[in-house]
Short mmCIF file of C-alpha atoms in Angstrom, two decimals:
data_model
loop_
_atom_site.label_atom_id
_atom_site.label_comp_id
_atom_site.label_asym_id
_atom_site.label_seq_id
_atom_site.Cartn_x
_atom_site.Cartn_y
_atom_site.Cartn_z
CA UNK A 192 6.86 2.56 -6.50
CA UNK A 193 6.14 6.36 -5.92
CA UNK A 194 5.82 7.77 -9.16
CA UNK A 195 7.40 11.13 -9.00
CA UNK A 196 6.22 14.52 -10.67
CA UNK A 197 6.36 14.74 -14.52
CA UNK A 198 6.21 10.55 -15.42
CA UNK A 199 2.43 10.61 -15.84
CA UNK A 200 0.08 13.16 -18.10
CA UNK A 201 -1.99 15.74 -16.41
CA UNK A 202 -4.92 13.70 -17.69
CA UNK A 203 -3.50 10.65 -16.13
CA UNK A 204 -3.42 12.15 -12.61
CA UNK A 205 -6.86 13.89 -13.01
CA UNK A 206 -8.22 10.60 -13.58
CA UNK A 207 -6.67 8.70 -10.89
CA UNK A 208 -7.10 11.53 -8.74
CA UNK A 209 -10.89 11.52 -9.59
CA UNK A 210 -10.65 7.95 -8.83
CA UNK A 211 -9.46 8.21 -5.25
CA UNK A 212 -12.32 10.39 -4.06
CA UNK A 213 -15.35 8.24 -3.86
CA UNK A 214 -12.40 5.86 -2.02
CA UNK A 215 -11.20 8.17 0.38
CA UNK A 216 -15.28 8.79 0.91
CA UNK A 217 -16.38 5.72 1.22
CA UNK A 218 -13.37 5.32 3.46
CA UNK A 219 -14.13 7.59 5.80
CA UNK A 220 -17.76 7.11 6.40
CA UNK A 221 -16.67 3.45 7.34
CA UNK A 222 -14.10 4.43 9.54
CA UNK A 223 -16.58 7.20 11.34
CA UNK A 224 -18.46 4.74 11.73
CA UNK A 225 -17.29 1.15 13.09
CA UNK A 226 -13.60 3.69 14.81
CA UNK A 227 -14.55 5.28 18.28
CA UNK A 228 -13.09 8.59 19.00
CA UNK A 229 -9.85 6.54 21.32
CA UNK A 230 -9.32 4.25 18.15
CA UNK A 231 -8.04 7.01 15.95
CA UNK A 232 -4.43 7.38 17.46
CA UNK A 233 -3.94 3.82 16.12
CA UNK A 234 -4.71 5.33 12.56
CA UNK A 235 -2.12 8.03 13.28
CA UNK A 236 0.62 5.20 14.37
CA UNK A 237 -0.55 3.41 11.29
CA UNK A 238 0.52 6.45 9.07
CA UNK A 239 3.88 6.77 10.78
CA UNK A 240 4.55 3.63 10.18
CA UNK A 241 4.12 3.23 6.63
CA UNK A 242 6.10 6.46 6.69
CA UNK A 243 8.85 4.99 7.97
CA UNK A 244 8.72 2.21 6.33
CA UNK A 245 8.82 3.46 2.97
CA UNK A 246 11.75 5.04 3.54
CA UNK A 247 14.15 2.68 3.90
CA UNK A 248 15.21 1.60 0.37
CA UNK A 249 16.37 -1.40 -0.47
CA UNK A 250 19.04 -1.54 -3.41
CA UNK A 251 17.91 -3.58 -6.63
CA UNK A 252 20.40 -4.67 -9.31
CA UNK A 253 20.72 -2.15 -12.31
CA UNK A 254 20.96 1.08 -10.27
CA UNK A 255 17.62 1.61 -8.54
CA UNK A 256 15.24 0.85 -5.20
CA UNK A 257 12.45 -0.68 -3.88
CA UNK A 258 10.48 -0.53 -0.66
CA UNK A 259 8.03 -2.07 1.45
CA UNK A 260 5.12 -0.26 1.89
CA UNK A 261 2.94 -1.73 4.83
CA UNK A 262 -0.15 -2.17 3.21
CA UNK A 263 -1.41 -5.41 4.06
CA UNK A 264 -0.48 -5.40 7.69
CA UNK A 265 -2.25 -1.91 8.08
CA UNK A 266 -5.25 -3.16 6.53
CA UNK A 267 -4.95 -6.63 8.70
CA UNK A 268 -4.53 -4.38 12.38
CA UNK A 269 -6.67 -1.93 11.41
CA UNK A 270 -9.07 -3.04 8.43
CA UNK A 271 -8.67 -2.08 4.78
CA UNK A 272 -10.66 1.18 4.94
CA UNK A 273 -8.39 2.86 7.61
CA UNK A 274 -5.61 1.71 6.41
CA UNK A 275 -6.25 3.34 2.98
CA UNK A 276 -6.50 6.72 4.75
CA UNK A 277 -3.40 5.93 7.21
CA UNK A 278 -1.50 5.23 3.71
CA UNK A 279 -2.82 7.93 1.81
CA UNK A 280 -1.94 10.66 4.83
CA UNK A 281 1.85 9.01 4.80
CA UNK A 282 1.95 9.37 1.22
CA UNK A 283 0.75 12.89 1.48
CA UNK A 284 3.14 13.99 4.00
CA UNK A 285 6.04 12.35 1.87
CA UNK A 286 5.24 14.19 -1.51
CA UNK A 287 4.35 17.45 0.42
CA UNK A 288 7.71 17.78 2.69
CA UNK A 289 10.41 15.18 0.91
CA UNK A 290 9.38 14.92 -3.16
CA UNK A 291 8.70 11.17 -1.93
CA UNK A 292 6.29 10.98 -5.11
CA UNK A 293 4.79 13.75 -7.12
CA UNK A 294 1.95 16.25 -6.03
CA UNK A 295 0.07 15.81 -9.00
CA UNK A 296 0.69 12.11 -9.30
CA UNK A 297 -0.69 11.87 -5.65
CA UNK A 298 -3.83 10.26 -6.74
CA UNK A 299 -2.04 7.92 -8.73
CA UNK A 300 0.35 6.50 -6.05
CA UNK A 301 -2.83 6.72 -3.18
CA UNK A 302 -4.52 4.65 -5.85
CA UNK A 303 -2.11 1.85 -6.20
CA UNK A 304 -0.42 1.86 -2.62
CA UNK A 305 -3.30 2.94 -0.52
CA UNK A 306 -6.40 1.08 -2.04
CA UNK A 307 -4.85 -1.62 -4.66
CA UNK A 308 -1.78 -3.16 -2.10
CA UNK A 309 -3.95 -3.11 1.37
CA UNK A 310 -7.49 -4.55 -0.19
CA UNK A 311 -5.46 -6.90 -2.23
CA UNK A 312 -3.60 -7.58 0.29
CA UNK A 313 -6.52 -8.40 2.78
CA UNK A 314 -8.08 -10.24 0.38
CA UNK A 315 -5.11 -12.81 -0.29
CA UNK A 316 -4.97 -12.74 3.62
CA UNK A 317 -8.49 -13.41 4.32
CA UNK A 318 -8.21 -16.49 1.34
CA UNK A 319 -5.74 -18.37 2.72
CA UNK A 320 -7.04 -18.23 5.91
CA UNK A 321 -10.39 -19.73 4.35
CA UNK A 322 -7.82 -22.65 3.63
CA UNK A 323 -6.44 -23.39 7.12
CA UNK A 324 -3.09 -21.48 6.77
CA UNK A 325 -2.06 -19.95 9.93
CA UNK A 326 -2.39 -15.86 10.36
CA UNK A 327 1.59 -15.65 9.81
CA UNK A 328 1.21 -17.32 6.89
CA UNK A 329 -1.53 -15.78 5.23
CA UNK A 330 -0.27 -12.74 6.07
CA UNK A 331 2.97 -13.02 4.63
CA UNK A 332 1.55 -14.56 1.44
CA UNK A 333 -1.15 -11.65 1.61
CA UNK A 334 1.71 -9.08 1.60
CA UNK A 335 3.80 -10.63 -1.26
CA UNK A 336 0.87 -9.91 -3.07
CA UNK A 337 -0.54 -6.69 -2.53
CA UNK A 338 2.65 -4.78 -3.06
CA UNK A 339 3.04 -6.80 -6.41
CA UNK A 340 -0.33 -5.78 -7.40
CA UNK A 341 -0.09 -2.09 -6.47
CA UNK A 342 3.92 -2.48 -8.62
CA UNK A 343 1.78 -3.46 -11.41
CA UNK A 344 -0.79 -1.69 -11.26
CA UNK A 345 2.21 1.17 -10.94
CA UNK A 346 3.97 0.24 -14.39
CA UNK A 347 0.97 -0.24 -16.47
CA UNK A 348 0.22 3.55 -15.56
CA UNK A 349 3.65 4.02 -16.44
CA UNK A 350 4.15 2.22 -19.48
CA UNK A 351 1.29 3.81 -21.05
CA UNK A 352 2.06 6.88 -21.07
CA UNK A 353 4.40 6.67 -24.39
CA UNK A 354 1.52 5.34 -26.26
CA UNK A 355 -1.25 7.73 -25.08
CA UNK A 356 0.72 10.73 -25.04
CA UNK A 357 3.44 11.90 -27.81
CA UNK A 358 4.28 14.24 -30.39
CA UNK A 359 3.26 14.37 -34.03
CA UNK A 360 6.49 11.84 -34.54
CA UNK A 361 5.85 9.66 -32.12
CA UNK A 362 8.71 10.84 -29.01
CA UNK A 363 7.08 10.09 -25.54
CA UNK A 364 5.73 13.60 -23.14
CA UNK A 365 6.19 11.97 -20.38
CA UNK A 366 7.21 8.41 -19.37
CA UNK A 367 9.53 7.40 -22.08
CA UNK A 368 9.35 3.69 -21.58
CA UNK A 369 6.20 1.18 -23.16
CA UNK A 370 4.84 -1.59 -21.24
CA UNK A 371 7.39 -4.06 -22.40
CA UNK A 372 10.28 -2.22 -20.45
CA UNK A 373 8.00 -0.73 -17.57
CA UNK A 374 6.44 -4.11 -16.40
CA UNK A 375 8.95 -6.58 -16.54
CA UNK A 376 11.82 -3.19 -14.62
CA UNK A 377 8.97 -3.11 -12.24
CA UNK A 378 7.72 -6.53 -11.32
CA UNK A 379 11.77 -8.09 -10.89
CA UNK A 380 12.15 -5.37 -8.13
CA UNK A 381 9.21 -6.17 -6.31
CA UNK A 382 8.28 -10.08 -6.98
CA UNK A 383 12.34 -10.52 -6.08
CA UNK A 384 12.88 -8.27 -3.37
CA UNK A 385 10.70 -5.59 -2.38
CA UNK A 386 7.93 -8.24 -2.31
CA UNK A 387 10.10 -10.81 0.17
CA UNK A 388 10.51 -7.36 2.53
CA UNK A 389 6.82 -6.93 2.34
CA UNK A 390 6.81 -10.56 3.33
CA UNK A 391 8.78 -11.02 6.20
CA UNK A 392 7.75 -7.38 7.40
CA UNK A 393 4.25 -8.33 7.66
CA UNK A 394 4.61 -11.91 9.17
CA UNK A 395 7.16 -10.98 11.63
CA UNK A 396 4.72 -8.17 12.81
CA UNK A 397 1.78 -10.10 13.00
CA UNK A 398 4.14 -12.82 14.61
CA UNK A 399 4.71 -10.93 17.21
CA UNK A 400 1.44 -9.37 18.03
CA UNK A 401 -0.23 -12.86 18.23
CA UNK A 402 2.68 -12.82 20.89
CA UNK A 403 2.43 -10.34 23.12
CA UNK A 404 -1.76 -10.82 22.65
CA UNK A 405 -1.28 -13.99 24.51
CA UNK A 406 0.13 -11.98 27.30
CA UNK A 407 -2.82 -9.50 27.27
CA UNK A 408 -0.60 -6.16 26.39
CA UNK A 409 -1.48 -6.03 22.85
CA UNK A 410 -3.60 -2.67 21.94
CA UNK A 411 -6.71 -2.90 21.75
CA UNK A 412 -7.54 -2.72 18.09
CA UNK A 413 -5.29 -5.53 17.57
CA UNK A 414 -8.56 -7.73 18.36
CA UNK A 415 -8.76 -7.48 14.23
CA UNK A 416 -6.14 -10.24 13.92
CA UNK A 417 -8.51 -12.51 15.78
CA UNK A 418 -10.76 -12.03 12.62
CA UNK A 419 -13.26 -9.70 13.99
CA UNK A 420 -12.59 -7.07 11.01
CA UNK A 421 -14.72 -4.16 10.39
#
């Protein structure tokens, strides 16, 4: 799902760039806000994780990977705005130090895996709790869907790119492939496996917080699965 250096337009990644800042504000005014000063090594653990997480690549049929990304249980443990700047620091220190996703196409991969996946994501997991479904469950189901959201979110920026930037003859600058190739390459790897990952990932975690919660050793921001988000 990173989108590496060269696959968008400059113009592309000035726009989602520019539309990452009033996020990344917003973001941290809420965070300052409702996070005390002892809360923010949990931010730090939440950007290691997703750091680690995203690098273990899972192989997909026809030659290429996906990943789970962490969104939705970030934004469940910690809320959705912290867990867009816990995502958005991983995804940082992965373009900066490994080429894990372009510098200039930073904005564009914060934009789809650090504020589409986790606020989707939360959103799916606050709805089916609304319908009775356990937090497992919902959380699960809430992180099937935020990574698919952020993958197609990720190959619609991709797949336009041939028709909004070419030569006088019509041969692509930058991503060669239209919408009809980009979406459907995009969507089997994550709605088939990356997605399941995402899945079981996220359940399994929040599984086993509710767990050791019961035993009164989870940390303390953990109280957020209870429903007491911020």
């Amino acid at each position: 799902m990173h989108i590496p250096e060269g696959y968008l337009s400059p113009q592309t990644c000035a726009v989602m760039g520019a539309a990452m800042v009033p996020v990344l504000t917003v973001a941290a005014k809420k965070v300052n806000k409702s996070f005390d000063k002892k809360d923010v090594p949990a931010m730090a653990i939440g950007s290691a994780f997703a750091f680690t997480i995203m690098m273990f690549n899972v192989p997909i049929p026809g030659g290429t990977t996906a990943h789970a990304i962490g969104a939705t249980l970030l934004a469940i443990t910690l809320g959705p705005w912290a867990a867009s700047i816990s995502l958005t620091i991983a995804l940082f220190i992965q373009a900066l130090l490994f080429g894990d996703g372009g510098i200039l196409a930073l904005g564009a991969n914060s934009f789809n895996i650090a504020f589409i996946a986790p606020f989707v994501g939360y959103g799916i997991y606050k709805l089916m709790l609304s319908l009775k479904l356990n937090k497992v469950i919902s959380s699960a189901i809430g992180g099937y869907v935020g990574i698919n959201a952020a993958a197609l979110a990720t190959a619609i920026e991709l797949g336009l790119q041939p028709l909004l930037f070419h030569t006088a003859n019509g041969t692509p600058l930058y991503f060669p492939y239209g919408l009809n190739v980009a979406i459907p390459a995009m969507m089997f790897a994550h709605l088939a496996v990356a997605g399941i990952v995402e899945a079981v990932i996220t359940g399994l975690v929040v599984y086993y917080l509710q767990k050791v919660d019961e035993e009164n050793i989870l940390y303390k921001f953990s109280y957020r699965l209870r429903g007491d988000n911020r």
